[in-house]
Coordinates of C-alpha atoms in Angstrom, one line a residue:
M121 CA 57.2 24.2 -40.6
K122 CA 57.6 27.7 -39.7
R123 CA 56.4 30.2 -36.9
K124 CA 54.9 34.4 -37.3
A125 CA 56.6 35.1 -34.5
K126 CA 60.2 36.3 -34.4
R127 CA 62.5 34.9 -31.8
T128 CA 63.6 38.7 -30.5
E129 CA 59.8 39.2 -30.0
L130 CA 59.0 35.8 -27.5
I131 CA 62.4 37.3 -26.2
E132 CA 60.8 40.3 -25.1
V133 CA 57.8 38.7 -24.2
A134 CA 59.1 36.7 -21.8
Q135 CA 61.1 39.4 -20.4
G136 CA 58.0 41.8 -20.2
R137 CA 58.7 44.3 -22.6
R138 CA 56.4 43.7 -25.3
P139 CA 52.6 43.0 -24.4
A140 CA 51.2 39.1 -25.1
D141 CA 48.6 38.6 -27.3
L142 CA 47.0 35.7 -24.9
F143 CA 47.7 34.9 -21.0
I144 CA 46.9 32.0 -20.1
K145 CA 46.6 31.9 -16.3
G146 CA 46.0 29.4 -12.9
G147 CA 46.3 26.3 -14.9
T148 CA 47.8 23.4 -14.4
V149 CA 50.7 22.9 -17.1
I150 CA 51.0 19.2 -18.2
N151 CA 54.9 19.1 -18.8
V152 CA 55.6 16.7 -21.2
Y153 CA 59.2 16.8 -20.9
S154 CA 59.4 16.3 -17.3
G155 CA 56.6 14.4 -16.5
E156 CA 55.6 16.6 -14.1
F157 CA 52.3 18.7 -13.5
L158 CA 52.9 22.4 -12.6
K159 CA 50.8 25.5 -11.2
Q160 CA 52.1 28.0 -14.2
N161 CA 50.6 30.8 -16.1
V162 CA 51.4 30.4 -20.7
A163 CA 52.3 33.1 -22.9
V164 CA 51.7 33.2 -26.6
Y165 CA 52.3 35.8 -28.9
K166 CA 51.2 35.7 -32.4
D167 CA 51.5 31.8 -33.0
S168 CA 54.0 30.6 -30.6
I169 CA 54.6 30.4 -27.1
A170 CA 56.7 33.2 -25.0
Y171 CA 57.1 32.2 -21.7
V172 CA 55.9 29.1 -19.5
G173 CA 56.6 30.0 -15.3
E174 CA 54.9 31.5 -12.2
N175 CA 55.1 35.4 -13.0
D176 CA 52.7 37.5 -14.9
V177 CA 54.0 38.8 -17.7
L178 CA 53.1 42.4 -20.1
V179 CA 49.2 42.8 -21.0
D180 CA 47.6 45.5 -22.6
E181 CA 43.7 45.9 -23.9
H182 CA 44.8 43.8 -26.6
T183 CA 45.3 40.6 -24.9
K184 CA 43.3 38.0 -24.4
V185 CA 43.3 36.8 -20.7
I186 CA 42.1 32.9 -19.8
D187 CA 41.5 31.7 -16.7
A188 CA 42.3 28.4 -16.1
E189 CA 42.3 28.0 -12.9
G190 CA 40.8 24.0 -12.9
M191 CA 42.5 23.5 -15.8
Y192 CA 44.9 21.3 -17.3
V193 CA 47.3 22.9 -19.7
S194 CA 48.1 20.2 -22.3
P195 CA 50.4 20.2 -25.9
G196 CA 47.9 20.0 -28.8
F197 CA 47.5 16.3 -29.6
I198 CA 49.1 14.9 -32.5
E199 CA 47.5 11.9 -34.6
P200 CA 51.1 10.9 -37.0
H201 CA 49.0 8.4 -39.1
A202 CA 45.9 9.5 -40.8
H203 CA 44.0 8.4 -43.8
P204 CA 41.7 11.2 -44.2
W205 CA 39.4 10.0 -47.5
V206 CA 37.4 7.2 -45.2
V207 CA 34.0 8.9 -46.6
Y208 CA 34.9 12.3 -45.3
N209 CA 37.4 15.0 -46.6
P210 CA 40.1 16.5 -45.2
I211 CA 38.3 20.0 -44.6
S212 CA 35.3 17.3 -42.4
M213 CA 37.7 15.3 -40.7
T214 CA 39.5 18.8 -39.3
R215 CA 36.0 20.1 -38.7
K216 CA 35.4 17.3 -36.5
V217 CA 38.9 16.3 -35.4
L218 CA 40.2 19.6 -34.3
P219 CA 37.3 20.7 -31.6
L220 CA 38.4 17.6 -30.1
G221 CA 42.0 18.5 -29.1
T222 CA 43.9 17.0 -32.2
T223 CA 45.9 20.0 -33.4
T224 CA 48.1 18.1 -35.5
T225 CA 47.3 15.3 -38.7
V226 CA 50.0 13.5 -40.6
N227 CA 47.9 12.3 -43.2
D228 CA 48.5 9.4 -45.7
N229 CA 48.2 10.9 -49.9
L230 CA 47.6 8.0 -51.5
F231 CA 44.2 8.4 -53.4
F232 CA 45.2 12.0 -53.4
Y233 CA 47.9 11.1 -55.6
L234 CA 45.8 8.3 -57.7
H235 CA 43.8 11.0 -59.0
M236 CA 45.6 13.9 -59.1
G237 CA 49.5 13.1 -59.8
A238 CA 52.4 14.7 -58.4
K239 CA 50.7 18.3 -59.9
G240 CA 47.7 18.6 -58.8
F241 CA 48.8 17.2 -55.6
K242 CA 50.8 19.7 -54.9
E243 CA 47.9 22.7 -55.7
M244 CA 45.7 21.1 -53.0
V245 CA 48.6 21.4 -50.5
N246 CA 48.8 24.6 -51.3
D247 CA 45.5 25.5 -50.8
L248 CA 45.1 23.4 -47.5
K249 CA 47.8 25.5 -45.7
D250 CA 44.8 27.6 -44.7
L251 CA 43.1 25.2 -42.7
P252 CA 43.0 25.4 -39.3
G253 CA 45.7 23.1 -36.8
N254 CA 48.7 21.5 -38.7
F255 CA 47.7 19.4 -41.9
L256 CA 50.8 17.5 -42.6
W257 CA 51.7 15.1 -44.9
L258 CA 53.3 11.6 -45.9
V259 CA 53.6 10.3 -49.5
R260 CA 53.2 7.0 -50.9
L261 CA 55.9 5.4 -52.9
V262 CA 54.1 3.1 -53.9
S263 CA 49.6 1.6 -54.2
Q264 CA 48.2 -1.2 -52.2
A265 CA 47.6 -2.8 -55.3
D266 CA 49.6 -3.4 -58.2
F267 CA 48.4 -2.3 -61.6
P268 CA 48.8 -1.6 -65.3
G269 CA 51.8 1.7 -65.2
E270 CA 51.6 2.2 -61.7
R271 CA 55.8 2.1 -61.4
E272 CA 55.6 5.0 -64.1
W273 CA 52.9 7.2 -62.0
F274 CA 55.1 6.5 -59.2
N275 CA 58.2 7.7 -60.7
Q276 CA 60.9 9.0 -58.6
K277 CA 61.2 12.5 -59.7
D278 CA 57.6 13.2 -59.1
V279 CA 58.0 11.3 -55.5
Q280 CA 61.0 13.3 -54.5
E281 CA 59.8 16.7 -55.5
L282 CA 57.0 15.8 -53.4
L283 CA 59.4 15.1 -50.7
E284 CA 60.6 18.5 -50.8
L285 CA 57.2 20.0 -49.6
D286 CA 58.0 21.4 -46.4
E287 CA 54.0 19.6 -45.6
V288 CA 55.5 16.2 -46.4
V289 CA 57.0 15.0 -43.2
G290 CA 58.4 11.7 -44.8
T291 CA 56.9 8.2 -46.6
A292 CA 54.0 6.2 -46.3
E293 CA 53.2 3.1 -45.1
V294 CA 54.6 0.6 -47.5
T295 CA 51.7 -2.1 -47.2
R296 CA 52.8 -4.5 -49.6
W297 CA 56.0 -4.9 -47.6
P298 CA 57.7 -7.9 -49.3
L299 CA 58.8 -5.3 -51.5
L300 CA 61.0 -3.8 -48.6
Y301 CA 61.8 -7.4 -47.7
Q302 CA 63.2 -8.0 -51.6
G303 CA 65.4 -5.0 -51.5
D304 CA 63.2 -2.8 -54.3
P305 CA 65.7 -0.7 -55.7
F306 CA 62.7 2.1 -56.1
L307 CA 62.0 1.8 -52.8
I308 CA 65.2 1.7 -51.2
D309 CA 66.6 4.0 -53.6
T310 CA 63.2 6.7 -52.6
I311 CA 64.0 6.0 -48.4
E312 CA 67.3 7.0 -48.7
V313 CA 66.8 10.2 -50.4
A314 CA 64.0 10.8 -47.8
K315 CA 66.4 9.8 -44.6
K316 CA 69.0 12.5 -46.2
M317 CA 66.2 15.0 -46.8
G318 CA 65.7 14.3 -42.8
K319 CA 61.9 12.8 -42.9
V320 CA 60.5 10.3 -41.7
V321 CA 60.0 6.8 -42.9
D322 CA 56.5 5.2 -41.6
G323 CA 56.0 1.5 -42.1
H324 CA 53.3 -1.1 -41.8
T325 CA 54.7 -4.8 -41.3
A326 CA 50.9 -6.9 -41.2
G327 CA 51.7 -10.8 -40.3
C328 CA 55.6 -10.2 -40.6
S329 CA 57.9 -12.3 -38.3
Y330 CA 60.3 -11.3 -36.4
E331 CA 63.1 -12.4 -37.9
K332 CA 61.9 -10.9 -41.8
L333 CA 61.3 -7.4 -39.3
N334 CA 65.3 -7.2 -39.2
S335 CA 65.1 -6.7 -43.1
I336 CA 62.5 -4.1 -42.9
A337 CA 64.2 -2.3 -40.6
A338 CA 67.5 -2.7 -42.4
S339 CA 65.2 -0.8 -45.1
G340 CA 65.5 2.3 -43.3
V341 CA 61.7 1.9 -42.1
S342 CA 61.4 4.2 -39.0
A343 CA 57.8 2.7 -37.6
C344 CA 55.5 0.6 -37.3
H345 CA 51.2 0.5 -36.4
E346 CA 50.7 -3.0 -37.5
A347 CA 51.1 -5.2 -33.7
I348 CA 47.9 -6.3 -32.9
T349 CA 49.0 -8.2 -29.9
A350 CA 52.1 -7.1 -26.8
K351 CA 54.7 -9.9 -27.9
E352 CA 54.2 -8.2 -32.0
A353 CA 54.9 -4.8 -30.4
F354 CA 58.1 -5.8 -28.5
D355 CA 59.2 -7.0 -31.7
R356 CA 59.2 -3.6 -33.5
L357 CA 60.2 -1.8 -30.6
R358 CA 63.2 -4.1 -30.1
L359 CA 64.4 -3.3 -33.3
G360 CA 64.7 0.1 -33.0
M361 CA 61.0 1.0 -34.4
W362 CA 58.9 4.1 -33.7
T363 CA 56.0 1.3 -31.8
T364 CA 52.9 2.8 -32.8
L365 CA 49.9 1.9 -30.9
R366 CA 46.6 1.3 -32.6
N367 CA 43.0 1.6 -31.8
S368 CA 40.2 1.9 -34.5
S369 CA 37.5 1.2 -36.2
L370 CA 39.0 -2.2 -38.4
R371 CA 41.4 -3.1 -35.2
P372 CA 40.6 -1.6 -31.9
D373 CA 43.3 -3.9 -30.8
L374 CA 44.6 -1.2 -27.7
P375 CA 43.2 -3.8 -25.0
E376 CA 45.5 -6.3 -26.0
I377 CA 49.0 -4.4 -27.3
I378 CA 48.8 -1.7 -24.4
K379 CA 50.2 -4.9 -22.3
I380 CA 53.1 -4.3 -23.5
I381 CA 53.1 -0.8 -21.0
T382 CA 50.6 -2.2 -17.9
E383 CA 52.1 -5.8 -17.8
G384 CA 55.4 -5.1 -19.6
Q385 CA 56.5 -2.1 -17.9
V386 CA 58.5 -1.0 -21.0
S387 CA 60.0 1.9 -21.5
T388 CA 57.4 4.4 -23.5
N389 CA 59.6 7.3 -25.0
R390 CA 59.6 5.3 -28.2
I391 CA 55.8 4.3 -28.5
T392 CA 52.7 6.5 -29.6
M393 CA 49.5 5.9 -31.1
T394 CA 47.3 6.4 -34.1
T395 CA 43.4 5.4 -34.8
D396 CA 44.5 4.9 -38.3
G397 CA 42.0 6.0 -40.5
P398 CA 38.7 5.2 -38.7
H399 CA 35.7 4.8 -40.1
P400 CA 32.9 8.2 -39.8
G401 CA 30.7 6.3 -36.7
F402 CA 33.8 5.2 -35.2
I403 CA 35.3 9.1 -34.6
E404 CA 31.5 9.6 -33.6
E405 CA 31.2 7.8 -31.2
E406 CA 34.8 7.0 -29.7
G407 CA 36.6 10.3 -30.8
F408 CA 40.0 10.9 -32.5
V409 CA 43.2 11.1 -30.5
D410 CA 41.7 12.2 -27.5
G411 CA 39.7 8.8 -27.3
L412 CA 43.2 7.1 -27.6
V413 CA 44.7 9.0 -24.9
R414 CA 41.1 8.5 -22.9
K415 CA 40.9 4.6 -23.4
A416 CA 44.8 4.3 -22.5
V417 CA 43.9 5.7 -19.2
E418 CA 41.0 3.4 -18.7
L419 CA 43.4 0.4 -19.9
G420 CA 46.1 1.4 -16.6
V421 CA 48.7 3.5 -18.4
P422 CA 49.1 7.2 -16.2
A423 CA 47.6 10.1 -17.6
M424 CA 51.0 11.8 -18.0
T425 CA 52.4 8.6 -20.1
A426 CA 49.3 8.4 -22.5
L427 CA 49.5 12.3 -22.6
Q428 CA 53.5 11.8 -23.8
M429 CA 52.1 9.4 -26.3
A430 CA 49.8 11.3 -27.7
T431 CA 52.2 14.7 -28.1
I432 CA 55.9 14.7 -27.4
N433 CA 56.5 11.0 -28.4
A434 CA 54.5 11.5 -31.8
A435 CA 56.6 15.0 -32.1
T436 CA 59.6 13.2 -31.9
Y437 CA 58.9 10.7 -34.2
L438 CA 58.2 12.7 -36.8
R439 CA 61.1 15.4 -36.1
L440 CA 58.9 18.4 -35.2
D441 CA 59.4 18.5 -31.8
D442 CA 60.8 21.7 -31.9
Y443 CA 57.8 22.9 -33.1
I444 CA 55.1 21.1 -31.6
G445 CA 54.4 18.6 -29.2
G446 CA 55.6 20.2 -25.6
I447 CA 54.3 23.3 -23.9
S448 CA 57.6 25.7 -24.1
P449 CA 58.9 28.4 -25.2
G450 CA 59.6 28.8 -28.5
K451 CA 56.8 26.1 -29.5
L452 CA 54.0 26.5 -31.4
A453 CA 50.9 27.3 -29.2
D454 CA 49.2 24.4 -30.2
I455 CA 47.2 24.1 -26.2
L456 CA 44.3 22.5 -24.9
L457 CA 42.8 23.3 -21.3
L458 CA 41.1 20.0 -20.4
P459 CA 39.1 20.1 -17.5
D460 CA 39.9 16.4 -16.4
L461 CA 42.3 13.6 -16.8
V462 CA 39.8 11.2 -17.4
E463 CA 37.8 11.9 -20.3
F464 CA 40.1 14.1 -21.9
R465 CA 38.0 16.4 -23.7
P466 CA 39.1 19.7 -24.1
A467 CA 36.9 22.8 -23.0
L468 CA 39.3 25.5 -25.2
V469 CA 41.5 24.4 -28.3
I470 CA 44.2 27.3 -29.2
S471 CA 45.8 26.5 -32.5
K472 CA 48.8 28.6 -33.8
G473 CA 48.3 31.5 -30.7
E474 CA 44.4 31.2 -32.2
V475 CA 40.9 30.1 -30.2
V476 CA 39.5 27.5 -32.7
A477 CA 37.1 25.7 -30.7
E478 CA 35.5 25.8 -27.3
Q479 CA 33.3 23.3 -25.4
G480 CA 33.4 20.8 -28.5
K481 CA 32.1 23.9 -31.1
L482 CA 34.8 24.9 -34.3
L483 CA 34.9 29.0 -34.0
V484 CA 36.8 29.4 -37.0
A485 CA 36.1 29.5 -40.8
M486 CA 37.2 26.7 -43.2
P487 CA 38.6 26.9 -46.7
E488 CA 35.9 26.6 -49.2
I489 CA 37.5 23.8 -51.6
N490 CA 36.6 22.8 -55.5
W491 CA 37.8 19.5 -54.8
N492 CA 37.9 17.8 -58.0
K493 CA 40.0 21.0 -60.1
Y494 CA 43.2 18.9 -59.0
V495 CA 41.7 15.3 -60.3
V496 CA 43.6 14.6 -63.1
R497 CA 41.8 11.5 -63.8
K498 CA 38.1 11.2 -65.0
P499 CA 36.0 8.5 -62.9
F500 CA 34.9 6.5 -66.1
V501 CA 36.1 6.6 -69.6
F502 CA 33.7 3.8 -71.6
P503 CA 30.2 4.6 -72.9
K504 CA 27.9 3.6 -69.3
E505 CA 25.8 1.4 -72.1
V506 CA 29.1 -1.4 -71.3
L507 CA 27.2 -1.9 -67.9
D508 CA 24.5 -3.5 -69.5
D509 CA 26.2 -6.1 -70.6
L510 CA 25.3 -8.8 -67.7
N511 CA 27.8 -11.1 -68.4
I512 CA 30.5 -8.4 -67.1
Y513 CA 29.3 -10.0 -63.8
R514 CA 29.3 -13.5 -64.0
Y515 CA 31.8 -15.7 -63.2
P516 CA 33.0 -18.3 -66.2
H517 CA 32.7 -21.9 -65.6
T518 CA 32.8 -24.6 -68.1
S519 CA 34.3 -28.0 -66.5
Q520 CA 32.4 -30.2 -65.0
G521 CA 33.9 -31.9 -62.1
K522 CA 35.9 -28.8 -61.0
A523 CA 35.6 -26.9 -58.5
V524 CA 35.5 -23.2 -58.5
P525 CA 38.1 -21.3 -56.4
V526 CA 35.8 -19.0 -53.6
A527 CA 37.1 -16.3 -51.7
Y528 CA 35.6 -17.1 -48.3
F529 CA 35.3 -14.2 -45.4
K530 CA 36.9 -15.1 -42.3
S531 CA 36.5 -11.7 -41.2
N532 CA 36.3 -7.8 -42.3
V533 CA 39.2 -7.8 -44.7
I534 CA 41.0 -11.8 -44.2
T535 CA 39.2 -14.6 -47.2
E536 CA 40.6 -18.0 -48.0
R537 CA 40.6 -20.0 -50.5
K538 CA 37.4 -22.3 -50.9
D539 CA 37.4 -24.5 -53.7
V540 CA 33.2 -25.3 -54.7
M541 CA 32.2 -27.6 -57.5
L542 CA 29.3 -25.4 -58.7
P543 CA 26.8 -25.8 -61.8
F544 CA 27.2 -24.1 -64.7
V545 CA 24.8 -22.9 -67.5
D546 CA 26.2 -21.2 -71.1
G547 CA 29.7 -20.4 -70.0
F548 CA 29.3 -19.6 -66.8
A549 CA 28.8 -20.2 -63.0
D550 CA 25.7 -20.8 -61.6
I551 CA 25.2 -19.4 -58.2
S552 CA 21.2 -19.4 -57.8
N553 CA 20.6 -22.1 -56.0
E554 CA 23.8 -21.7 -53.4
E555 CA 23.1 -19.7 -50.7
G556 CA 25.7 -17.1 -49.7
L557 CA 27.5 -17.0 -52.6
L558 CA 27.9 -13.6 -54.6
Y559 CA 29.5 -12.8 -57.6
A560 CA 32.3 -9.9 -57.7
S561 CA 33.6 -8.0 -61.3
L562 CA 36.2 -5.0 -60.9
I563 CA 36.0 -2.8 -63.3
D564 CA 38.5 -0.5 -65.4
R565 CA 37.5 2.9 -65.4
N566 CA 39.2 3.2 -68.3
G567 CA 37.4 0.2 -69.6
K568 CA 40.2 -2.4 -70.9
W569 CA 39.4 -5.0 -68.3
V570 CA 37.7 -6.8 -65.9
S571 CA 38.7 -9.0 -63.1
K572 CA 36.3 -11.4 -61.7
A573 CA 35.6 -13.4 -58.3
I574 CA 33.2 -15.5 -56.7
L575 CA 32.3 -14.3 -52.6
E576 CA 31.3 -16.6 -49.4
R577 CA 30.1 -15.0 -46.5
F578 CA 30.2 -11.3 -47.5
A579 CA 26.1 -10.7 -47.3
R580 CA 23.3 -13.5 -47.9
N581 CA 20.7 -11.7 -49.7
L582 CA 22.4 -9.1 -51.7
D583 CA 21.2 -8.3 -54.9
G584 CA 23.7 -5.8 -56.3
M585 CA 26.0 -3.2 -54.6
A586 CA 28.4 -1.5 -56.7
S587 CA 31.2 0.3 -55.1
T588 CA 34.5 2.8 -55.9
Y589 CA 35.0 2.9 -52.3
N590 CA 38.2 0.5 -52.9
T591 CA 42.1 -0.1 -52.6
T592 CA 42.0 0.5 -56.7
T593 CA 38.9 3.0 -57.2
E594 CA 37.6 0.9 -59.7
L595 CA 34.7 0.1 -60.0
L596 CA 33.8 -2.9 -57.7
V597 CA 30.3 -5.0 -58.3
I598 CA 28.8 -7.1 -56.3
G599 CA 25.8 -9.3 -56.0
R600 CA 23.5 -12.6 -56.4
D601 CA 21.8 -10.9 -59.8
P602 CA 23.4 -9.3 -62.2
K603 CA 20.6 -7.2 -63.8
A604 CA 20.6 -5.6 -59.4
M605 CA 24.4 -5.5 -60.3
A606 CA 24.0 -3.7 -63.4
I607 CA 21.7 -1.2 -62.3
A608 CA 24.0 -0.3 -58.7
A609 CA 27.2 -0.3 -61.9
K610 CA 25.0 2.5 -64.0
K611 CA 24.0 4.5 -60.7
V612 CA 27.2 5.0 -59.4
Y613 CA 28.6 5.6 -63.1
D614 CA 26.4 8.3 -63.2
M615 CA 27.7 9.8 -59.5
G616 CA 30.9 9.6 -61.0
G617 CA 31.8 7.4 -58.3
G618 CA 30.3 6.6 -54.8
I619 CA 28.3 3.1 -53.5
V620 CA 25.0 2.0 -54.4
V621 CA 22.6 -0.9 -53.4
V622 CA 19.7 -2.6 -55.1
D623 CA 16.9 -4.7 -54.2
G624 CA 15.3 -6.4 -57.6
S625 CA 15.7 -3.2 -59.8
E626 CA 14.7 -0.7 -57.3
I627 CA 18.2 1.3 -55.3
V628 CA 18.1 1.4 -51.8
V629 CA 21.5 2.7 -50.7
E630 CA 23.0 5.5 -53.0
I631 CA 25.9 7.5 -51.6
P632 CA 28.0 10.0 -53.8
L633 CA 31.4 10.2 -53.3
P634 CA 32.4 11.6 -56.5
F635 CA 35.8 13.0 -54.9
T636 CA 38.4 10.6 -56.5
G637 CA 35.3 7.7 -55.9
M638 CA 36.7 8.2 -52.2
M639 CA 35.2 10.9 -50.6
T640 CA 32.0 12.9 -50.3
T641 CA 33.1 17.2 -51.4
D642 CA 30.7 17.9 -48.3
P643 CA 32.0 19.9 -45.8
S644 CA 29.8 18.9 -42.8
F645 CA 31.7 15.2 -40.8
E646 CA 27.9 13.9 -40.2
T647 CA 27.6 13.8 -43.8
A648 CA 29.8 10.8 -43.8
V649 CA 28.5 9.5 -40.6
Q650 CA 25.1 9.3 -42.0
Y651 CA 26.7 7.5 -44.8
H652 CA 28.2 4.9 -43.3
N653 CA 25.5 4.1 -41.1
Q654 CA 23.3 3.9 -43.7
L655 CA 25.6 1.7 -45.7
L656 CA 26.6 -0.3 -42.6
S657 CA 23.0 -1.2 -41.4
A658 CA 21.4 -1.7 -45.1
L659 CA 24.9 -4.7 -45.4
Q660 CA 24.2 -6.0 -42.2
E661 CA 20.2 -6.3 -42.9
R662 CA 21.7 -8.2 -45.8
G663 CA 23.7 -10.3 -44.1
F664 CA 26.5 -9.1 -43.9
P665 CA 28.3 -10.4 -40.7
F666 CA 31.2 -8.1 -39.5
H667 CA 31.3 -4.8 -38.2
D668 CA 33.4 -2.6 -40.7
I669 CA 31.6 -2.9 -44.2
L670 CA 34.3 0.3 -45.5
Y671 CA 37.4 -1.8 -45.0
T672 CA 36.0 -5.1 -46.3
L673 CA 35.2 -3.3 -49.6
L674 CA 38.6 -1.4 -49.4
F675 CA 40.8 -4.4 -49.1
L676 CA 39.0 -6.9 -51.2
T677 CA 41.1 -5.0 -53.8
C678 CA 44.1 -4.8 -52.5
D679 CA 47.0 -7.9 -53.1
F680 CA 48.7 -8.1 -49.5
L681 CA 46.3 -9.4 -47.1
P682 CA 46.0 -13.4 -46.7
G683 CA 43.3 -15.1 -49.1
L684 CA 42.0 -14.3 -52.7
R685 CA 41.6 -11.2 -53.7
L686 CA 40.4 -9.4 -56.9
V687 CA 42.7 -7.4 -58.2
P688 CA 43.7 -5.3 -61.2
F689 CA 45.2 -8.8 -63.1
G690 CA 42.8 -11.1 -61.9
L691 CA 41.7 -13.1 -59.2
Y692 CA 44.8 -13.5 -56.9
E693 CA 45.5 -16.0 -54.7
V694 CA 48.2 -13.9 -52.4
K695 CA 50.5 -16.5 -50.6
K696 CA 51.0 -18.6 -53.7
D697 CA 51.6 -15.4 -55.8
D698 CA 49.5 -17.0 -58.2
I699 CA 46.7 -15.3 -60.5
L700 CA 43.8 -18.2 -60.8
L701 CA 41.6 -16.2 -63.3
P702 CA 43.1 -13.9 -65.1
A703 CA 41.3 -9.9 -65.9
E704 CA 39.3 -10.5 -69.1
L705 CA 39.6 -7.8 -72.0
L706 CA 36.5 -5.9 -72.0
N707 CA 34.7 -5.7 -76.0
E708 CA 36.3 -3.2 -78.3
K709 CA 33.4 -1.1 -78.2
V710 CA 34.6 0.0 -74.6
M711 CA 38.1 -0.1 -75.9
K712 CA 37.2 2.7 -78.9

């Protein structure tokens, strides 16, 4: 991170020899360093804080004076683990969360890198420097699902070049943590490079026992946000990991894990919080980091402690506390004026010395970005007519008396194997009289392969849907009627990515996601909210029994959560590390 203000200029402002650009007077400063609430003034010059104290400073006709009487002066909130691709995009997300007080987001680059490669991603990072706030990155070392050519795409040269960028603060979560447990050479070597650069190593250790966590900590992982109980949070903290308490749309776990503080009375100096990429509707209803602070205080955490976790603790973990995280001379002027310590909704948001939002309204212009100029992978590299072949969507089955493995949804993202006896017709399983069973096909964007599964408890009355919104961003097609599935698949093809739901032959939901197949290009966050709410409502009407359809779609095609998964290599049983039905090669006209 860099400051525009010179240190000599800040010294002059602090001594009253140079006028401040911004003077906040009469407020109560939240000193997250000492844990005190202090009646003090704050002077800002250019993008940095120059003075904090009881005195006045030199002002002139150009100085903006803000009366903060009755207000709390807080550091800007920090989200250390964001996913800016949950239908919304970096512009629309920032447009929403900056007025809510989150002045720094640290973002996962997964789908950007998958579709842009290193060159395109660097170009996008450079263009996003014009975003208000601090928009920083963590870079992935591997994908969330193994695929042919993965290790060539995530190669040492490209990944290390990205780590050298100033905007990149470390490596992103390795969701497939068994690779770390096994000491994967590429991961360990790259983590060591990141450490030598002074950068963080984010972690993901869902379901990892305390004994196995020892190996993950030894691998160099700095932090983990996957604790879902207070005990799991203790496990991570006791092994020296920064422990990030999560409250997200998929995992609203704060009421349970906050007990590490409210009941465990643990030291909080290595605890932060995250929303972990919530769906758009969750942010609209619950807020972003402001919502985390609000919820923590509701659950019994002292306001100062909650604010420290969302500011200085996060900055210290990120090794950025020389720049952000507190109200202190020499730090960037990321400042909130909070009317109270109950709602934590800022009346005014200042980012790098500029007033960027007031009363929830953004006051600054956002950069205009042509997102697809960075993308090097085409949406689909096969003739659309291929999708007319209804057998692509059917599950092969020819053995009388042999059960078919079915992926039964226990929750939004956890499945288990059920062996079901099914009839067959013309070499394919017949589910026409089986309530609650659906076909699922994952079709390679390059037209080389298709993986197949049968799902249960995804929905009851879903004729057809297609989505590129999933971990692989390949074409995922689900339904009970292959004809409706084909209609949905072809519509997504035409859109260049997105989600479509079909009843019979009628398209009833159409959500274009042309940017990597995961994001709208619309700068409006409200558009993402509308798309999410429309999709969730439509699926729930058709029997989807859970609350977070986006993460259900996302994680069906990953290879690190329990149960059966539909991945590029076929139908995969995770715990047994076994491909139950290998992916099929598509016909020759596709491969040309």
